[in-house]
PDB file of C-alpha atoms in Angstrom:
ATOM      1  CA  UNK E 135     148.577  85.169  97.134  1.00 46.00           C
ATOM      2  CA  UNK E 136     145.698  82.851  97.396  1.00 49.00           C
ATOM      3  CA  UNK E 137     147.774  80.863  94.459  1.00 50.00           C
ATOM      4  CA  UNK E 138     151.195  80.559  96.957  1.00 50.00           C
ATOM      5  CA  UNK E 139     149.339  78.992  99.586  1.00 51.00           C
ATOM      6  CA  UNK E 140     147.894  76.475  97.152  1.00 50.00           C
ATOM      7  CA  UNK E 141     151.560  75.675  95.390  1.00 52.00           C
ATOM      8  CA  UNK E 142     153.446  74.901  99.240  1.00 51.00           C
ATOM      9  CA  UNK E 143     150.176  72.625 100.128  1.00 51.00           C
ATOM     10  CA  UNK E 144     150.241  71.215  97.241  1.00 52.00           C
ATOM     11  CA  UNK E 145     154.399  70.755  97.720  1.00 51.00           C
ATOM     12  CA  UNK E 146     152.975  68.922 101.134  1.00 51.00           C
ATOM     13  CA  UNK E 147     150.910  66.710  99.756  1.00 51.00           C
ATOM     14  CA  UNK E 148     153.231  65.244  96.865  1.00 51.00           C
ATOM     15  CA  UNK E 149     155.968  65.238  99.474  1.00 51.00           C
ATOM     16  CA  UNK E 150     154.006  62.599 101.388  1.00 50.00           C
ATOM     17  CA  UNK E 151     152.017  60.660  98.691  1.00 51.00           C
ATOM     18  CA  UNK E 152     155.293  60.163  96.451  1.00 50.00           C
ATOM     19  CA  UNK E 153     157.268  57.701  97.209  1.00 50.00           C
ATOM     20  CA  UNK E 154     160.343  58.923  95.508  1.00 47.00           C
ATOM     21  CA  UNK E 155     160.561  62.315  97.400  1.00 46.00           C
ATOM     22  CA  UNK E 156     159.848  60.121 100.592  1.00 49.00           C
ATOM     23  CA  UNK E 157     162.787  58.101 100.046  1.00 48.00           C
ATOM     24  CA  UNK E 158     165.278  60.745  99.441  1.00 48.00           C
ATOM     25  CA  UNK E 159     164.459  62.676 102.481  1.00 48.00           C
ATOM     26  CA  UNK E 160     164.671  59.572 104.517  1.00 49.00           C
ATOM     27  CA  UNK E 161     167.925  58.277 104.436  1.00 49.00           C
ATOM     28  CA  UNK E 162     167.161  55.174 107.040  1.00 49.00           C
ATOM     29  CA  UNK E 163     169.977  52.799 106.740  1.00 50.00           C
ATOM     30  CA  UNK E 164     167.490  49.209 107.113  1.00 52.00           C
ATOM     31  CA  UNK E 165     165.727  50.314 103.998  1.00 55.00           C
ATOM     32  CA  UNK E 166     166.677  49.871 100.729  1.00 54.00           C
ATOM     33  CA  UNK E 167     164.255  51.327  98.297  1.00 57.00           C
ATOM     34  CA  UNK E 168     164.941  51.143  94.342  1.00 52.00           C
ATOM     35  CA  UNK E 169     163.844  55.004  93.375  1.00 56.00           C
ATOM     36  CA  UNK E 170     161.356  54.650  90.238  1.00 80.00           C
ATOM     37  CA  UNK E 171     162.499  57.957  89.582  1.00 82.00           C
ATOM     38  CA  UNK E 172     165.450  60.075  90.120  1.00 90.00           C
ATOM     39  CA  UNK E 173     165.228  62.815  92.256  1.00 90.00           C
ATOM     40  CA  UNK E 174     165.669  65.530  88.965  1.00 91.00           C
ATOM     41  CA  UNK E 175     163.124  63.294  86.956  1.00 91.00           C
ATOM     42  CA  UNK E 176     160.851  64.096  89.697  1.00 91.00           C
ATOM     43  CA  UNK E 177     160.929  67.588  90.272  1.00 93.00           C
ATOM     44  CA  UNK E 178     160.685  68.268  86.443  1.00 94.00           C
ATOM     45  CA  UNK E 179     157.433  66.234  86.815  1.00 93.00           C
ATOM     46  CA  UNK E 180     156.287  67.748  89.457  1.00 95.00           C
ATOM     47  CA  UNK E 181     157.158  71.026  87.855  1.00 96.00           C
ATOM     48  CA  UNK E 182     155.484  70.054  84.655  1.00 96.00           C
ATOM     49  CA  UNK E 183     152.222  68.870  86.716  1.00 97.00           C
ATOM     50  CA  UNK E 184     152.086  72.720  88.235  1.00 97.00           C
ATOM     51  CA  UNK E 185     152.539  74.531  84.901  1.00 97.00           C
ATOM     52  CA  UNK E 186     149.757  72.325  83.925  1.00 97.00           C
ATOM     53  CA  UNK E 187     147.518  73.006  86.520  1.00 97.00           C
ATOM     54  CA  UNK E 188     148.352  76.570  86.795  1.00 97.00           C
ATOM     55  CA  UNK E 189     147.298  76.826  83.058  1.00 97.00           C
ATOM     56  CA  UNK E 190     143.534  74.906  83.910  1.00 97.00           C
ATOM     57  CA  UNK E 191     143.211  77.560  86.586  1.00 97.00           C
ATOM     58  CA  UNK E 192     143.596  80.664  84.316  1.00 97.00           C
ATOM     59  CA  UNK E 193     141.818  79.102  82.173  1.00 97.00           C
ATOM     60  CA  UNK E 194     138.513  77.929  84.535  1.00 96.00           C
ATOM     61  CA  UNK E 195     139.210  81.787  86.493  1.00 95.00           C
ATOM     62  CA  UNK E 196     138.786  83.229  82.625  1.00 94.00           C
ATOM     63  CA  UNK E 197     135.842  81.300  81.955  1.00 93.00           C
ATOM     64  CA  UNK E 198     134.260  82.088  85.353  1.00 87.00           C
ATOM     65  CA  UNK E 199     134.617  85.955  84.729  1.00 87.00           C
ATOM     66  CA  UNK E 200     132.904  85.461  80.991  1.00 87.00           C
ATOM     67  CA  UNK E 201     129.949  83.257  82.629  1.00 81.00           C
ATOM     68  CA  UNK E 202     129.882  86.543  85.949  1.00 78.00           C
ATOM     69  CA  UNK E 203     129.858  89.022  83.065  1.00 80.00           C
ATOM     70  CA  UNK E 204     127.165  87.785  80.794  1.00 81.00           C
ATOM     71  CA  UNK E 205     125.326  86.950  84.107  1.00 75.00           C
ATOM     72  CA  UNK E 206     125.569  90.773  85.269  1.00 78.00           C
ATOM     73  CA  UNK E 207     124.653  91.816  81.929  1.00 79.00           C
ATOM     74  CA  UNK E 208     121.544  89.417  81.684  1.00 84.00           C
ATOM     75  CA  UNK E 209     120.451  90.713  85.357  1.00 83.00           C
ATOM     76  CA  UNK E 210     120.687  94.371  84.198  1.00 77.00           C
ATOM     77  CA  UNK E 211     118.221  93.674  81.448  1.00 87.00           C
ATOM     78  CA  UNK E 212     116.129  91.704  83.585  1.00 89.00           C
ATOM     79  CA  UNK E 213     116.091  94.550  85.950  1.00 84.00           C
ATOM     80  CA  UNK E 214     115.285  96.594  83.533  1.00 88.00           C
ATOM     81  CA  UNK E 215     112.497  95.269  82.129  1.00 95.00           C
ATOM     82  CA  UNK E 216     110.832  94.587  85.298  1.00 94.00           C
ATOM     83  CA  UNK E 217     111.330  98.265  86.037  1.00 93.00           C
ATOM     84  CA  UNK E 218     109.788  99.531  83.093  1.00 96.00           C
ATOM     85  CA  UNK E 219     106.938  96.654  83.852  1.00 97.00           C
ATOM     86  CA  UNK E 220     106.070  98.302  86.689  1.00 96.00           C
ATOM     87  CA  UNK E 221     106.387 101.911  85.335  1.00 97.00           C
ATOM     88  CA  UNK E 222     103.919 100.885  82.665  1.00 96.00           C
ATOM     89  CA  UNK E 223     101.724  99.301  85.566  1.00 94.00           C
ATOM     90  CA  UNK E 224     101.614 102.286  87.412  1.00 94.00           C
ATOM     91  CA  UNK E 225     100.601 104.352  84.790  1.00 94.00           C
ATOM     92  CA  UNK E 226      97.829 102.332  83.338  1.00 93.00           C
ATOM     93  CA  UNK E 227      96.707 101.941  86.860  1.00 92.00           C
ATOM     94  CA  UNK E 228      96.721 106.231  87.417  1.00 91.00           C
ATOM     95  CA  UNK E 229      95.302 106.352  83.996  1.00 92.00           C
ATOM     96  CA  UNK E 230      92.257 104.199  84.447  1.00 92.00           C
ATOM     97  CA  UNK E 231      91.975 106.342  88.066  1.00 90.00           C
ATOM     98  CA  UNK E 232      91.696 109.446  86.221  1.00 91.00           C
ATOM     99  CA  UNK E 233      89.309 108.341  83.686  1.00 91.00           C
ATOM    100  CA  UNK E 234      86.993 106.797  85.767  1.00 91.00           C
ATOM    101  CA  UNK E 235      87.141 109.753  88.398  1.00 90.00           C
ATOM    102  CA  UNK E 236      86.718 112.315  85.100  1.00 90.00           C
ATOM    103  CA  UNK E 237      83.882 110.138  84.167  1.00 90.00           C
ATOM    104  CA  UNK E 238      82.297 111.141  87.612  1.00 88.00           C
ATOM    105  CA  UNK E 239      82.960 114.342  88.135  1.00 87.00           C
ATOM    106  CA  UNK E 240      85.271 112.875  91.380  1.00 87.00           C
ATOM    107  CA  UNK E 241      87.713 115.845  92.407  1.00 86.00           C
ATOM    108  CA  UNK E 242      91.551 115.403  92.117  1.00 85.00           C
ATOM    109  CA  UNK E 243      92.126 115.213  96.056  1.00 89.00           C
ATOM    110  CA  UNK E 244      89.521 112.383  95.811  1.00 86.00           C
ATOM    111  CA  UNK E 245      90.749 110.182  93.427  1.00 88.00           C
ATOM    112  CA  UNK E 246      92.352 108.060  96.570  1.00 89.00           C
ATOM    113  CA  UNK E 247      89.111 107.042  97.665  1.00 88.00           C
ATOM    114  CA  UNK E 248      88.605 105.350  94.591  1.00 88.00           C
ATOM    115  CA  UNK E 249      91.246 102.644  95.733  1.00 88.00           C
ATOM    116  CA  UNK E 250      92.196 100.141  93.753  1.00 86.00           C
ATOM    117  CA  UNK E 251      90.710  96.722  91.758  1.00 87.00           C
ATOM    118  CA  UNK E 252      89.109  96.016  88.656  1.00 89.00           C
ATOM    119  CA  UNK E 253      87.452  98.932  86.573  1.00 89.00           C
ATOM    120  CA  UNK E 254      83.786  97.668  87.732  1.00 92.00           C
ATOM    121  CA  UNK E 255      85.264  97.997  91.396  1.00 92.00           C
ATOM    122  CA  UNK E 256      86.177 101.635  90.543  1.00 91.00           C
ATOM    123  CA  UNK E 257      82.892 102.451  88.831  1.00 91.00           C
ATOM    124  CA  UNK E 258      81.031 101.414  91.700  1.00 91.00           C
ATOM    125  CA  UNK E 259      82.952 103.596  93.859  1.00 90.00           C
ATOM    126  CA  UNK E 260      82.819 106.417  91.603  1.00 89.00           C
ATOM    127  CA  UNK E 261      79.259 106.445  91.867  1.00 89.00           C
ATOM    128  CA  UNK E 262      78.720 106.479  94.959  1.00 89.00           C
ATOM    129  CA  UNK E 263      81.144 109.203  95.372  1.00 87.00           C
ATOM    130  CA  UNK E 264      79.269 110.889  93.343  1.00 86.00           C
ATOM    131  CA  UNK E 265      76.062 110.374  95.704  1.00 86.00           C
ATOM    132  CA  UNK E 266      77.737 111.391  98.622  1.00 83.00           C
ATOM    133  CA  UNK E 267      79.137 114.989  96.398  1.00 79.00           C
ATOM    134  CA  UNK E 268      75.050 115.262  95.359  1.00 74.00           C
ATOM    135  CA  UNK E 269      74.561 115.104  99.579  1.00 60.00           C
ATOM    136  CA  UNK E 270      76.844 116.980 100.982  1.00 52.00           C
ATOM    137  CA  UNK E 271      75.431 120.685  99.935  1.00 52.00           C
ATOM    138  CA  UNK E 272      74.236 121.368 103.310  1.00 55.00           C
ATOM    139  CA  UNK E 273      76.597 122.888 106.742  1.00 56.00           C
ATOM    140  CA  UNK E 274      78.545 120.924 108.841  1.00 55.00           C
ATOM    141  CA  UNK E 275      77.232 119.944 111.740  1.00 60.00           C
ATOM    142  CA  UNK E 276      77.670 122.490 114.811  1.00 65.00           C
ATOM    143  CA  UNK E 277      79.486 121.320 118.182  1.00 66.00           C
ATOM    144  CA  UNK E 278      77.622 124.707 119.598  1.00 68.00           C
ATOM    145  CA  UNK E 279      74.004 124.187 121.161  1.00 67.00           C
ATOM    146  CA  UNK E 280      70.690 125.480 119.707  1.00 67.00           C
ATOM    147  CA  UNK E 281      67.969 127.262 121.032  1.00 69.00           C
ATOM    148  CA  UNK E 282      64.762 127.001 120.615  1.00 69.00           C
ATOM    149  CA  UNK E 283      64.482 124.426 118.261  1.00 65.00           C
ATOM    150  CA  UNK E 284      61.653 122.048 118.455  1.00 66.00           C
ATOM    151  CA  UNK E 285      61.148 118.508 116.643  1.00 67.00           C
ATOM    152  CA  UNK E 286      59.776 118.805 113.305  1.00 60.00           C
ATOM    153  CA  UNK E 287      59.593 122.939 113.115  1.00 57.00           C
ATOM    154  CA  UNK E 288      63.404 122.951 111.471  1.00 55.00           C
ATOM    155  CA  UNK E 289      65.903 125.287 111.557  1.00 55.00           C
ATOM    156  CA  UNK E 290      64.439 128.501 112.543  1.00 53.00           C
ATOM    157  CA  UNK E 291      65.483 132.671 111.550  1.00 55.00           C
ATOM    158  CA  UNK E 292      66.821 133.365 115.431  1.00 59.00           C
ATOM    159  CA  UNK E 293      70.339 134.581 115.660  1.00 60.00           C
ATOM    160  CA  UNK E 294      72.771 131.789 116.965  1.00 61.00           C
ATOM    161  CA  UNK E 295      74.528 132.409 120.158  1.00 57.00           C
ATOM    162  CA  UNK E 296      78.293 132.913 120.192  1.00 61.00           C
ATOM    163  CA  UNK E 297      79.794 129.871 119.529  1.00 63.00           C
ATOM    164  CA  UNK E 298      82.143 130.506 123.209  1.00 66.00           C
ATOM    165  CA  UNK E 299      79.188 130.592 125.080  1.00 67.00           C
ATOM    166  CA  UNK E 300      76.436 128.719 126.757  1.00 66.00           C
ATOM    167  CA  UNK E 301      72.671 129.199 126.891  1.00 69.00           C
ATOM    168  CA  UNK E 302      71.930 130.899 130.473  1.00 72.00           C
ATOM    169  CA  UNK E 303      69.373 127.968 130.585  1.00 75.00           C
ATOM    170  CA  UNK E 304      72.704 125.725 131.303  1.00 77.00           C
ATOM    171  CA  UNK E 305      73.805 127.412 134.470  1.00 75.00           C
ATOM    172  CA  UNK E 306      72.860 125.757 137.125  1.00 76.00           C
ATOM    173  CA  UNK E 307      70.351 126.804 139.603  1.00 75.00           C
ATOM    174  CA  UNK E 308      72.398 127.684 142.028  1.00 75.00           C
ATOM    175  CA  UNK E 309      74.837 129.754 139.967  1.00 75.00           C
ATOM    176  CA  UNK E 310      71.950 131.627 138.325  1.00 69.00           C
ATOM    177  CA  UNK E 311      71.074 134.351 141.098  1.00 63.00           C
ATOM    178  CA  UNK E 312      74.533 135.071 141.365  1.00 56.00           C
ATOM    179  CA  UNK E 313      74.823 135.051 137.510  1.00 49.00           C
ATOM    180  CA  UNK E 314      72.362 136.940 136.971  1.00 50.00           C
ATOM    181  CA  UNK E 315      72.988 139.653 139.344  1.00 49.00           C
TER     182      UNK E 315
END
């Protein structure tokens, strides 16, 4: 279709640049014009000039698909290469993560913390991971109160309150007579 719109422009255009095909669709009686051409000389040129062009078209629309398919072949490699690139990144990456945290003695869940950089970076980490596993033996820390505990005497053999309740030492004052009656 595109192709159509082209030929009856293009019909336009030598209609008004040719003298010729000027002159025979004027017909003005004060000029007298001596036609290079006849009128069937010039459509068979005209003619010949499409077939022409029409054959550099398919041939520069043929050569423009060749040039799009290599192109679309040549991207599909180079996407696949820089797919696998990264694959293989990845997994040296996880790799050098699991040997370092193996190394350590690092559990699986906390192989993250390692993060990421060089395999110095990593080793550093790793160790002190491995500090803070040497550390952490003792409880939690309590949100609940103790009692009885004094500076320096540490944690003492008395039986820990229930974790839903307070010391009576907490009520105030005035709540404690009727507390404690």
């Amino acid at each position: 279709m595109p192709n159509n719109i082209t030929d009856t422009q293009d019909e336009k255009q030598e209609e008004t640049t040719n003298p010729a095909v000027q002159n025979s669709e004027e017909s003005s009686p004060s000029q007298s014009p001596a036609p290079e051409m006849t009128l069937e000389e010039a459509l068979a040129e005209l003619e010949k000039t499409r077939q022409e062009r029409d054959a550099v078209q398919a041939a520069a629309q043929k050569w423009q698909q060749h040039e799009d398919s290599q192109k679309s072949e040549l991207q599909l490699a180079q996407e696949k290469l820089a797919a696998a690139q990264q694959e293989l990144a990845q997994a040296q990456t996880t790799n050098l993560l699991l040997e370092v945290a193996a190394a350590h003695g690092i559990k699986p869940e906390d192989v993250p913390l390692l993060g990421t950089g060089t395999k110095e970076d990593l080793e550093a980490r790793a160790a002190r991971i491995k500090e803070l596993y040497g550390a952490g033996n003792t409880a939690p820390p309590s949100n609940s109160p103790r009692q009885n505990v004094q500076s320096g005497s540490g944690v003492g053999n008395e039986p820990q309150p229930d974790p839903v309740t307070y010391p009576s030492s907490w009520v105030p004052k005035a709540l404690r007579k009727n507390h404690d009656q």
